[in-house]
Amino acid sequence: MDSSTPLSTKTLDEELLQLVSQPVTRVPLPIAASMVVIALFAVGSVEPWIWISWLALAISLLLIRWQILSKLPDLGHLSTRYRLNMANLLGALNGFSHGASVIFFPEFSDLERALQTMILCTLCAGAMATTAGYRPMFLAYALPALLPISVMWALIPSEESPWISYSATALILAYVYVLLTLAGDTYKMIENSFELRLRQFKLNHKLKGALEEAEAANRSKTRFLASASHDLRQPIHTLSLFGAALDMQPLDERSREISQHMNTALQALASELDSLLDISKLDANVVEVTPVPVNLKLLLRRLGNEIEPLISDKQLSFSLDCNNEIWIETDEVLIERVLRNLINNAVHYTTSGEIKVSVSFADGLAHLEVQDTGCGISSEEQAHIFEEFYQVSNPERDRAKGLGLGLAIVQRLVKLLDIKLQLTSELGLGSCFMLDIPKANITTPAKTQIINKAHSWRKLIVLVIDDVAAVGLGMKALLESLGCQVLVADSTETAVEAAKKTSPNIVLADFRLRDNDTGIRSINALRAFLPGLPALLISGDTAPSRLQEAQAAEIELLHKPVMVDALKQAIAYACDLNEDVDFDPHTELETRALL
Ligand code: ADP
């Protein structure tokens, strides 16, 4: 055993050895001083060689003891028991040398005898602490140190009052007995504290294990979410491409109706997948925050317009109380996501009355409230509604009632944006979600970015790289209906071959291709002979590593299923194209940054 032995594998003997061998530099000095005092008593009455030899022996043994004791923990090649026995032996030798001072007893006056006894008793009391109350070690010192003097009091009693001498013998023996009991108690305390520490250590170890397990479970949850998202996105992506292409065909009325229903259902499904994707992106810490000045009124008005049809369907009223000049400094896409979720929930959970959105200013913060007169949330439920997949009254998990991810996303986003979110709600009366958003230091409108017109859709040559034939065909059908010329390849090699024959204006590559090939590899290979070729990566994989890889390669990543509008916006943006695209910078931001 050495001092670095971990607590989990340590025994009580090892702990004991460590305690008794702790380098106590203060201890030898008072003991040596006590020996000198006894020797001084002997100076006048005892032959000098006797007291000098005794003093030399006692001090030498004292030094040897403390020297060896301090080295014991390092003698790991010897067993603990053996080293404890060595400590016992050293204690006994010291006890004998101290007890041997009784050779002066016959020559001492009564007062000197009393002082000698006091010194030896004090040393024994000290030994209780230095032996950690371990009885064998304590007795090894105390018996040889005190028994001789107690016997001497009986054998050579004081001439003036012998009964005091006999009582001294009895008192010394009683004293040893009391010390022995106290030593037992001290040792018990040390034993208990050792066991307690050991138990606590084991408990901490277990807790650490449980924490690691929980973290691993959380990681596999993120992985599961990412791969589930990927597997579901792939077919929806293909379906939405075909759906959009179908919509652009001349159809009879009934077929158009069916196609529109199909596209609406697909969009709802895609939006649920987006929620899953948002959560996994937020958990993977790959959502970047870009704070810009945002005109809050414009943003809220846009969200108000979005919910207008629902508001009139449910015969609710909507009011917006916000000053034109209120600018906030935050990430526009992310704050829009937060506000959309809160406002949608307000409409969703209100059957009559009104939805009120109001903004006021205080201490450099815009205080925004989304208030409703809906069903309200009980205080018990308020503690849970921000948890993932938690819904108050959807035990049957009817997906038409949402996924229960909206507020979980809101909470992660406000944390990321450093915005304070509060909720007050009363069951049956309504709810109010409050946000404190940092105010921007501007009052003039910021300039919106205008994309320059460079090509037209009809002249655009798009190279699609996807190893799933159906996706390639779907993409081709869609892009051709937009007027583009489309080249389809299924690997880096075929893409390079095609691009060498006809130079594309943009490449749309799937992230993961067959045989360990990747879209990033394809894009790099194409850019080797077509420098600066605009490129978009399309992936159904939401694993954090995928997102980070795309970010590192600085290639725009779109997630499947990519809705037609989002795809059009991304192509238009990458190619500086605006013809046929109803360009709205806010929609553009929304489709490009978070989703
Ligand atoms: P979802 O709306 O998809 O169920 P959310 O995470 O957005 O998921 O909300 C979680 C739960 O919180 C909802 O199921 C609903 O019961 C409750 N909730 C959220 N907003 C409101 C609101 N404005 N009024 C009443 N209940 C609400």
PDB file of C-alpha atoms in Angstrom, residues 93-337:
ATOM      1  CA  LEU A  93      11.237  -0.172  22.190  1.00  0.00           C
ATOM      2  CA  ASN A  94      10.418   3.466  22.872  1.00  0.00           C
ATOM      3  CA  GLY A  95       8.087   2.440  25.697  1.00  0.00           C
ATOM      4  CA  PHE A  96      10.919   0.369  27.254  1.00  0.00           C
ATOM      5  CA  SER A  97      13.403   3.202  26.972  1.00  0.00           C
ATOM      6  CA  HIS A  98      10.971   5.647  28.619  1.00  0.00           C
ATOM      7  CA  GLY A  99       9.981   3.110  31.277  1.00  0.00           C
ATOM      8  CA  ALA A 100      13.699   2.430  31.935  1.00  0.00           C
ATOM      9  CA  SER A 101      13.925   5.891  33.519  1.00  0.00           C
ATOM     10  CA  VAL A 102      12.750   4.093  36.687  1.00  0.00           C
ATOM     11  CA  ILE A 103      16.407   3.222  37.314  1.00  0.00           C
ATOM     12  CA  PHE A 104      16.622   6.773  38.722  1.00  0.00           C
ATOM     13  CA  PHE A 105      13.486   6.313  40.840  1.00  0.00           C
ATOM     14  CA  PRO A 106      15.249   5.111  44.020  1.00  0.00           C
ATOM     15  CA  GLU A 107      17.489   8.233  43.957  1.00  0.00           C
ATOM     16  CA  PHE A 108      14.658  10.734  43.305  1.00  0.00           C
ATOM     17  CA  SER A 109      12.884  12.847  45.921  1.00  0.00           C
ATOM     18  CA  ASP A 110       9.112  12.408  46.243  1.00  0.00           C
ATOM     19  CA  LEU A 111       8.574  15.530  44.150  1.00  0.00           C
ATOM     20  CA  GLU A 112      10.901  14.313  41.381  1.00  0.00           C
ATOM     21  CA  ARG A 113       9.174  10.938  41.386  1.00  0.00           C
ATOM     22  CA  ALA A 114       5.802  12.646  41.077  1.00  0.00           C
ATOM     23  CA  LEU A 115       7.047  14.777  38.156  1.00  0.00           C
ATOM     24  CA  GLN A 116       8.620  11.731  36.472  1.00  0.00           C
ATOM     25  CA  THR A 117       5.290   9.895  36.804  1.00  0.00           C
ATOM     26  CA  MET A 118       3.414  12.862  35.393  1.00  0.00           C
ATOM     27  CA  ILE A 119       5.752  13.044  32.384  1.00  0.00           C
ATOM     28  CA  LEU A 120       5.360   9.329  31.624  1.00  0.00           C
ATOM     29  CA  CYS A 121       1.553   9.542  31.997  1.00  0.00           C
ATOM     30  CA  THR A 122       1.426  12.514  29.613  1.00  0.00           C
ATOM     31  CA  LEU A 123       3.531  10.664  27.046  1.00  0.00           C
ATOM     32  CA  CYS A 124       1.103   7.734  27.245  1.00  0.00           C
ATOM     33  CA  ALA A 125      -1.851  10.065  26.671  1.00  0.00           C
ATOM     34  CA  GLY A 126      -0.037  11.419  23.593  1.00  0.00           C
ATOM     35  CA  ALA A 127       0.638   7.864  22.406  1.00  0.00           C
ATOM     36  CA  MET A 128      -3.097   7.295  22.185  1.00  0.00           C
ATOM     37  CA  ALA A 129      -3.263   9.877  19.413  1.00  0.00           C
ATOM     38  CA  THR A 130      -0.077   8.860  17.589  1.00  0.00           C
ATOM     39  CA  THR A 131      -1.151   5.187  17.500  1.00  0.00           C
ATOM     40  CA  ALA A 132      -4.648   6.133  16.245  1.00  0.00           C
ATOM     41  CA  GLY A 133      -6.027   4.289  19.286  1.00  0.00           C
ATOM     42  CA  TYR A 134      -4.921   0.956  17.785  1.00  0.00           C
ATOM     43  CA  ARG A 135      -4.755  -1.124  20.956  1.00  0.00           C
ATOM     44  CA  PRO A 136      -1.840  -3.495  20.162  1.00  0.00           C
ATOM     45  CA  MET A 137       0.356  -0.544  19.216  1.00  0.00           C
ATOM     46  CA  PHE A 138      -0.840   1.561  22.133  1.00  0.00           C
ATOM     47  CA  LEU A 139      -0.261  -1.239  24.656  1.00  0.00           C
ATOM     48  CA  ALA A 140       3.162  -2.013  23.128  1.00  0.00           C
ATOM     49  CA  TYR A 141       4.189   1.499  24.204  1.00  0.00           C
ATOM     50  CA  ALA A 142       2.097   2.179  27.326  1.00  0.00           C
ATOM     51  CA  LEU A 143       2.742  -1.058  29.263  1.00  0.00           C
ATOM     52  CA  PRO A 144       6.580  -0.898  29.259  1.00  0.00           C
ATOM     53  CA  ALA A 145       6.435   2.878  29.800  1.00  0.00           C
ATOM     54  CA  LEU A 146       4.085   2.950  32.807  1.00  0.00           C
ATOM     55  CA  LEU A 147       4.124  -0.481  34.492  1.00  0.00           C
ATOM     56  CA  PRO A 148       7.708  -0.216  35.862  1.00  0.00           C
ATOM     57  CA  ILE A 149       7.014   3.098  37.597  1.00  0.00           C
ATOM     58  CA  SER A 150       3.729   1.873  39.079  1.00  0.00           C
ATOM     59  CA  VAL A 151       5.613  -1.156  40.491  1.00  0.00           C
ATOM     60  CA  MET A 152       8.367   1.128  41.810  1.00  0.00           C
ATOM     61  CA  TRP A 153       5.796   3.226  43.744  1.00  0.00           C
ATOM     62  CA  ALA A 154       4.733   0.027  45.502  1.00  0.00           C
ATOM     63  CA  LEU A 155       8.210  -1.404  46.044  1.00  0.00           C
ATOM     64  CA  ILE A 156       9.912   1.763  47.228  1.00  0.00           C
ATOM     65  CA  PRO A 157       7.155   3.758  48.922  1.00  0.00           C
ATOM     66  CA  SER A 158       7.662   7.259  50.266  1.00  0.00           C
ATOM     67  CA  GLU A 159       8.927   7.145  53.844  1.00  0.00           C
ATOM     68  CA  GLU A 160       6.754  10.061  54.964  1.00  0.00           C
ATOM     69  CA  SER A 161       3.440   8.931  53.514  1.00  0.00           C
ATOM     70  CA  PRO A 162       3.572   5.378  52.132  1.00  0.00           C
ATOM     71  CA  TRP A 163      -0.207   5.269  51.503  1.00  0.00           C
ATOM     72  CA  ILE A 164       0.269   8.001  48.838  1.00  0.00           C
ATOM     73  CA  SER A 165       2.797   5.728  47.084  1.00  0.00           C
ATOM     74  CA  TYR A 166       0.400   2.747  47.095  1.00  0.00           C
ATOM     75  CA  SER A 167      -2.384   4.977  45.780  1.00  0.00           C
ATOM     76  CA  ALA A 168      -0.007   6.147  43.013  1.00  0.00           C
ATOM     77  CA  THR A 169       0.457   2.520  41.943  1.00  0.00           C
ATOM     78  CA  ALA A 170      -3.313   2.002  41.861  1.00  0.00           C
ATOM     79  CA  LEU A 171      -3.913   5.320  40.103  1.00  0.00           C
ATOM     80  CA  ILE A 172      -1.342   4.589  37.373  1.00  0.00           C
ATOM     81  CA  LEU A 173      -2.932   1.187  36.688  1.00  0.00           C
ATOM     82  CA  ALA A 174      -6.406   2.763  36.608  1.00  0.00           C
ATOM     83  CA  TYR A 175      -5.048   5.446  34.299  1.00  0.00           C
ATOM     84  CA  VAL A 176      -3.696   2.823  31.881  1.00  0.00           C
ATOM     85  CA  TYR A 177      -7.100   1.112  31.949  1.00  0.00           C
ATOM     86  CA  VAL A 178      -8.958   4.380  31.188  1.00  0.00           C
ATOM     87  CA  LEU A 179      -6.529   5.216  28.397  1.00  0.00           C
ATOM     88  CA  LEU A 180      -7.030   1.756  26.966  1.00  0.00           C
ATOM     89  CA  THR A 181     -10.814   2.256  26.876  1.00  0.00           C
ATOM     90  CA  LEU A 182     -10.403   5.669  25.269  1.00  0.00           C
ATOM     91  CA  ALA A 183      -8.007   4.175  22.721  1.00  0.00           C
ATOM     92  CA  GLY A 184     -10.681   1.589  21.859  1.00  0.00           C
ATOM     93  CA  ASP A 185     -13.220   4.372  21.290  1.00  0.00           C
ATOM     94  CA  THR A 186     -10.790   6.364  19.139  1.00  0.00           C
ATOM     95  CA  TYR A 187     -10.034   3.322  17.027  1.00  0.00           C
ATOM     96  CA  LYS A 188     -13.759   2.577  16.625  1.00  0.00           C
ATOM     97  CA  MET A 189     -14.307   6.151  15.419  1.00  0.00           C
ATOM     98  CA  ILE A 190     -11.516   5.821  12.879  1.00  0.00           C
ATOM     99  CA  GLU A 191     -12.929   2.485  11.755  1.00  0.00           C
ATOM    100  CA  ASN A 192     -16.422   3.984  11.330  1.00  0.00           C
ATOM    101  CA  SER A 193     -15.175   7.006   9.464  1.00  0.00           C
ATOM    102  CA  PHE A 194     -13.131   4.758   7.169  1.00  0.00           C
ATOM    103  CA  GLU A 195     -16.164   2.594   6.412  1.00  0.00           C
ATOM    104  CA  LEU A 196     -18.269   5.693   5.836  1.00  0.00           C
ATOM    105  CA  ARG A 197     -15.744   7.143   3.430  1.00  0.00           C
ATOM    106  CA  LEU A 198     -15.484   3.806   1.658  1.00  0.00           C
ATOM    107  CA  ARG A 199     -19.267   3.578   1.345  1.00  0.00           C
ATOM    108  CA  GLN A 200     -19.447   7.148   0.100  1.00  0.00           C
ATOM    109  CA  PHE A 201     -16.672   6.451  -2.389  1.00  0.00           C
ATOM    110  CA  LYS A 202     -18.500   3.391  -3.720  1.00  0.00           C
ATOM    111  CA  LEU A 203     -21.732   5.375  -3.893  1.00  0.00           C
ATOM    112  CA  ASN A 204     -20.011   8.183  -5.790  1.00  0.00           C
ATOM    113  CA  HIS A 205     -18.540   5.596  -8.113  1.00  0.00           C
ATOM    114  CA  LYS A 206     -22.006   4.149  -8.729  1.00  0.00           C
ATOM    115  CA  LEU A 207     -23.439   7.619  -9.292  1.00  0.00           C
ATOM    116  CA  LYS A 208     -20.680   8.398 -11.785  1.00  0.00           C
ATOM    117  CA  GLY A 209     -21.483   5.146 -13.597  1.00  0.00           C
ATOM    118  CA  ALA A 210     -25.178   6.007 -13.657  1.00  0.00           C
ATOM    119  CA  LEU A 211     -24.379   9.474 -14.998  1.00  0.00           C
ATOM    120  CA  GLU A 212     -22.185   8.021 -17.734  1.00  0.00           C
ATOM    121  CA  GLU A 213     -24.955   5.558 -18.610  1.00  0.00           C
ATOM    122  CA  ALA A 214     -27.481   8.391 -18.793  1.00  0.00           C
ATOM    123  CA  GLU A 215     -25.151  10.370 -21.032  1.00  0.00           C
ATOM    124  CA  ALA A 216     -24.589   7.360 -23.274  1.00  0.00           C
ATOM    125  CA  ALA A 217     -28.372   6.826 -23.444  1.00  0.00           C
ATOM    126  CA  ASN A 218     -28.798  10.461 -24.409  1.00  0.00           C
ATOM    127  CA  ARG A 219     -26.176  10.092 -27.124  1.00  0.00           C
ATOM    128  CA  SER A 220     -27.874   6.997 -28.532  1.00  0.00           C
ATOM    129  CA  LYS A 221     -31.195   8.828 -28.417  1.00  0.00           C
ATOM    130  CA  THR A 222     -29.675  11.590 -30.563  1.00  0.00           C
ATOM    131  CA  ARG A 223     -28.230   8.942 -32.900  1.00  0.00           C
ATOM    132  CA  PHE A 224     -31.582   7.160 -33.075  1.00  0.00           C
ATOM    133  CA  LEU A 225     -33.370  10.394 -33.807  1.00  0.00           C
ATOM    134  CA  ALA A 226     -30.863  11.242 -36.489  1.00  0.00           C
ATOM    135  CA  SER A 227     -31.101   7.913 -38.265  1.00  0.00           C
ATOM    136  CA  ALA A 228     -34.899   7.697 -37.915  1.00  0.00           C
ATOM    137  CA  SER A 229     -35.077  11.173 -39.370  1.00  0.00           C
ATOM    138  CA  HIS A 230     -32.798  10.103 -42.221  1.00  0.00           C
ATOM    139  CA  ASP A 231     -34.735   6.953 -43.086  1.00  0.00           C
ATOM    140  CA  LEU A 232     -38.065   8.766 -43.097  1.00  0.00           C
ATOM    141  CA  ARG A 233     -36.800  11.803 -44.961  1.00  0.00           C
ATOM    142  CA  GLN A 234     -35.530   9.845 -47.935  1.00  0.00           C
ATOM    143  CA  PRO A 235     -38.958   8.617 -49.196  1.00  0.00           C
ATOM    144  CA  ILE A 236     -40.696  11.869 -48.285  1.00  0.00           C
ATOM    145  CA  HIS A 237     -38.062  13.742 -50.220  1.00  0.00           C
ATOM    146  CA  THR A 238     -38.673  11.606 -53.308  1.00  0.00           C
ATOM    147  CA  LEU A 239     -42.448  11.840 -52.884  1.00  0.00           C
ATOM    148  CA  SER A 240     -42.423  15.613 -52.575  1.00  0.00           C
ATOM    149  CA  LEU A 241     -40.271  15.936 -55.688  1.00  0.00           C
ATOM    150  CA  PHE A 242     -42.725  13.820 -57.682  1.00  0.00           C
ATOM    151  CA  GLY A 243     -45.676  15.590 -56.034  1.00  0.00           C
ATOM    152  CA  ALA A 244     -44.369  19.007 -57.025  1.00  0.00           C
ATOM    153  CA  ALA A 245     -43.587  17.796 -60.554  1.00  0.00           C
ATOM    154  CA  LEU A 246     -47.112  16.356 -60.798  1.00  0.00           C
ATOM    155  CA  ASP A 247     -48.622  19.645 -59.673  1.00  0.00           C
ATOM    156  CA  MET A 248     -46.939  21.385 -62.567  1.00  0.00           C
ATOM    157  CA  GLN A 249     -48.514  19.039 -65.133  1.00  0.00           C
ATOM    158  CA  PRO A 250     -51.808  19.849 -66.876  1.00  0.00           C
ATOM    159  CA  LEU A 251     -54.292  17.868 -64.748  1.00  0.00           C
ATOM    160  CA  ASP A 252     -58.060  17.549 -64.622  1.00  0.00           C
ATOM    161  CA  GLU A 253     -59.760  19.135 -61.625  1.00  0.00           C
ATOM    162  CA  ARG A 254     -60.201  15.938 -59.592  1.00  0.00           C
ATOM    163  CA  SER A 255     -56.583  14.880 -60.117  1.00  0.00           C
ATOM    164  CA  ARG A 256     -55.330  18.368 -59.172  1.00  0.00           C
ATOM    165  CA  GLU A 257     -57.395  18.216 -55.970  1.00  0.00           C
ATOM    166  CA  ILE A 258     -55.883  14.851 -55.076  1.00  0.00           C
ATOM    167  CA  SER A 259     -52.396  16.092 -55.906  1.00  0.00           C
ATOM    168  CA  GLN A 260     -52.905  19.170 -53.707  1.00  0.00           C
ATOM    169  CA  HIS A 261     -54.178  17.070 -50.772  1.00  0.00           C
ATOM    170  CA  MET A 262     -51.192  14.821 -51.176  1.00  0.00           C
ATOM    171  CA  ASN A 263     -48.800  17.759 -51.158  1.00  0.00           C
ATOM    172  CA  THR A 264     -50.484  19.294 -48.076  1.00  0.00           C
ATOM    173  CA  ALA A 265     -50.173  16.007 -46.185  1.00  0.00           C
ATOM    174  CA  LEU A 266     -46.555  15.718 -47.251  1.00  0.00           C
ATOM    175  CA  GLN A 267     -45.842  19.217 -46.002  1.00  0.00           C
ATOM    176  CA  ALA A 268     -47.386  18.438 -42.619  1.00  0.00           C
ATOM    177  CA  LEU A 269     -45.260  15.308 -42.379  1.00  0.00           C
ATOM    178  CA  ALA A 270     -42.173  17.237 -43.431  1.00  0.00           C
ATOM    179  CA  SER A 271     -42.858  19.888 -40.800  1.00  0.00           C
ATOM    180  CA  GLU A 272     -43.034  17.218 -38.064  1.00  0.00           C
ATOM    181  CA  LEU A 273     -39.758  15.806 -39.283  1.00  0.00           C
ATOM    182  CA  ASP A 274     -38.344  19.305 -39.213  1.00  0.00           C
ATOM    183  CA  SER A 275     -39.200  19.546 -35.523  1.00  0.00           C
ATOM    184  CA  LEU A 276     -37.296  16.316 -34.917  1.00  0.00           C
ATOM    185  CA  LEU A 277     -34.417  17.622 -36.974  1.00  0.00           C
ATOM    186  CA  ASP A 278     -34.383  20.954 -35.130  1.00  0.00           C
ATOM    187  CA  ILE A 279     -34.186  19.176 -31.782  1.00  0.00           C
ATOM    188  CA  SER A 280     -31.343  16.939 -32.933  1.00  0.00           C
ATOM    189  CA  LYS A 281     -29.493  19.926 -34.398  1.00  0.00           C
ATOM    190  CA  LEU A 282     -29.944  21.879 -31.181  1.00  0.00           C
ATOM    191  CA  ASP A 283     -28.784  18.903 -29.121  1.00  0.00           C
ATOM    192  CA  ALA A 284     -25.749  18.494 -31.373  1.00  0.00           C
ATOM    193  CA  ASN A 285     -24.817  22.143 -30.775  1.00  0.00           C
ATOM    194  CA  VAL A 286     -24.530  22.857 -34.483  1.00  0.00           C
ATOM    195  CA  VAL A 287     -27.062  25.678 -34.679  1.00  0.00           C
ATOM    196  CA  GLU A 288     -25.173  28.899 -35.190  1.00  0.00           C
ATOM    197  CA  VAL A 289     -26.459  32.175 -33.803  1.00  0.00           C
ATOM    198  CA  THR A 290     -26.063  35.255 -36.007  1.00  0.00           C
ATOM    199  CA  PRO A 291     -27.439  38.288 -34.177  1.00  0.00           C
ATOM    200  CA  VAL A 292     -28.729  41.042 -36.458  1.00  0.00           C
ATOM    201  CA  PRO A 293     -31.087  43.982 -35.896  1.00  0.00           C
ATOM    202  CA  VAL A 294     -34.629  42.735 -36.433  1.00  0.00           C
ATOM    203  CA  ASN A 295     -37.730  44.881 -36.832  1.00  0.00           C
ATOM    204  CA  LEU A 296     -40.011  43.176 -34.342  1.00  0.00           C
ATOM    205  CA  LYS A 297     -43.213  44.686 -35.677  1.00  0.00           C
ATOM    206  CA  LEU A 298     -42.565  43.422 -39.212  1.00  0.00           C
ATOM    207  CA  LEU A 299     -41.738  39.982 -37.911  1.00  0.00           C
ATOM    208  CA  LEU A 300     -44.837  39.803 -35.721  1.00  0.00           C
ATOM    209  CA  ARG A 301     -47.052  41.100 -38.501  1.00  0.00           C
ATOM    210  CA  ARG A 302     -45.747  38.388 -40.810  1.00  0.00           C
ATOM    211  CA  LEU A 303     -46.469  35.720 -38.193  1.00  0.00           C
ATOM    212  CA  GLY A 304     -49.899  37.287 -37.648  1.00  0.00           C
ATOM    213  CA  ASN A 305     -50.633  36.958 -41.375  1.00  0.00           C
ATOM    214  CA  GLU A 306     -49.579  33.333 -41.276  1.00  0.00           C
ATOM    215  CA  ILE A 307     -52.139  32.442 -38.613  1.00  0.00           C
ATOM    216  CA  GLU A 308     -54.872  34.639 -40.076  1.00  0.00           C
ATOM    217  CA  PRO A 309     -56.779  31.756 -41.775  1.00  0.00           C
ATOM    218  CA  LEU A 310     -56.765  29.716 -38.540  1.00  0.00           C
ATOM    219  CA  ILE A 311     -57.870  32.721 -36.480  1.00  0.00           C
ATOM    220  CA  SER A 312     -60.873  33.341 -38.704  1.00  0.00           C
ATOM    221  CA  ASP A 313     -61.693  29.606 -38.882  1.00  0.00           C
ATOM    222  CA  LYS A 314     -61.863  29.473 -35.075  1.00  0.00           C
ATOM    223  CA  GLN A 315     -63.553  32.884 -34.859  1.00  0.00           C
ATOM    224  CA  LEU A 316     -60.910  34.258 -32.519  1.00  0.00           C
ATOM    225  CA  SER A 317     -59.598  37.782 -32.483  1.00  0.00           C
ATOM    226  CA  PHE A 318     -55.957  38.690 -32.840  1.00  0.00           C
ATOM    227  CA  SER A 319     -54.343  41.919 -31.700  1.00  0.00           C
ATOM    228  CA  LEU A 320     -50.816  43.138 -32.124  1.00  0.00           C
ATOM    229  CA  ASP A 321     -49.578  45.946 -29.918  1.00  0.00           C
ATOM    230  CA  CYS A 322     -46.067  46.835 -31.040  1.00  0.00           C
ATOM    231  CA  ASN A 323     -44.369  50.086 -31.894  1.00  0.00           C
ATOM    232  CA  ASN A 324     -43.000  50.419 -35.437  1.00  0.00           C
ATOM    233  CA  GLU A 325     -39.599  51.450 -34.214  1.00  0.00           C
ATOM    234  CA  ILE A 326     -38.919  48.454 -32.011  1.00  0.00           C
ATOM    235  CA  TRP A 327     -35.732  46.739 -33.133  1.00  0.00           C
ATOM    236  CA  ILE A 328     -34.244  43.781 -31.371  1.00  0.00           C
ATOM    237  CA  GLU A 329     -30.743  42.353 -31.642  1.00  0.00           C
ATOM    238  CA  THR A 330     -30.981  38.605 -32.094  1.00  0.00           C
ATOM    239  CA  ASP A 331     -30.866  35.805 -34.659  1.00  0.00           C
ATOM    240  CA  GLU A 332     -33.816  36.458 -36.953  1.00  0.00           C
ATOM    241  CA  VAL A 333     -34.447  32.871 -38.007  1.00  0.00           C
ATOM    242  CA  LEU A 334     -34.232  31.444 -34.522  1.00  0.00           C
ATOM    243  CA  ILE A 335     -36.378  34.113 -32.849  1.00  0.00           C
ATOM    244  CA  GLU A 336     -38.949  33.669 -35.609  1.00  0.00           C
ATOM    245  CA  ARG A 337     -39.055  29.951 -34.807  1.00  0.00           C
TER     246      ARG A 337
END
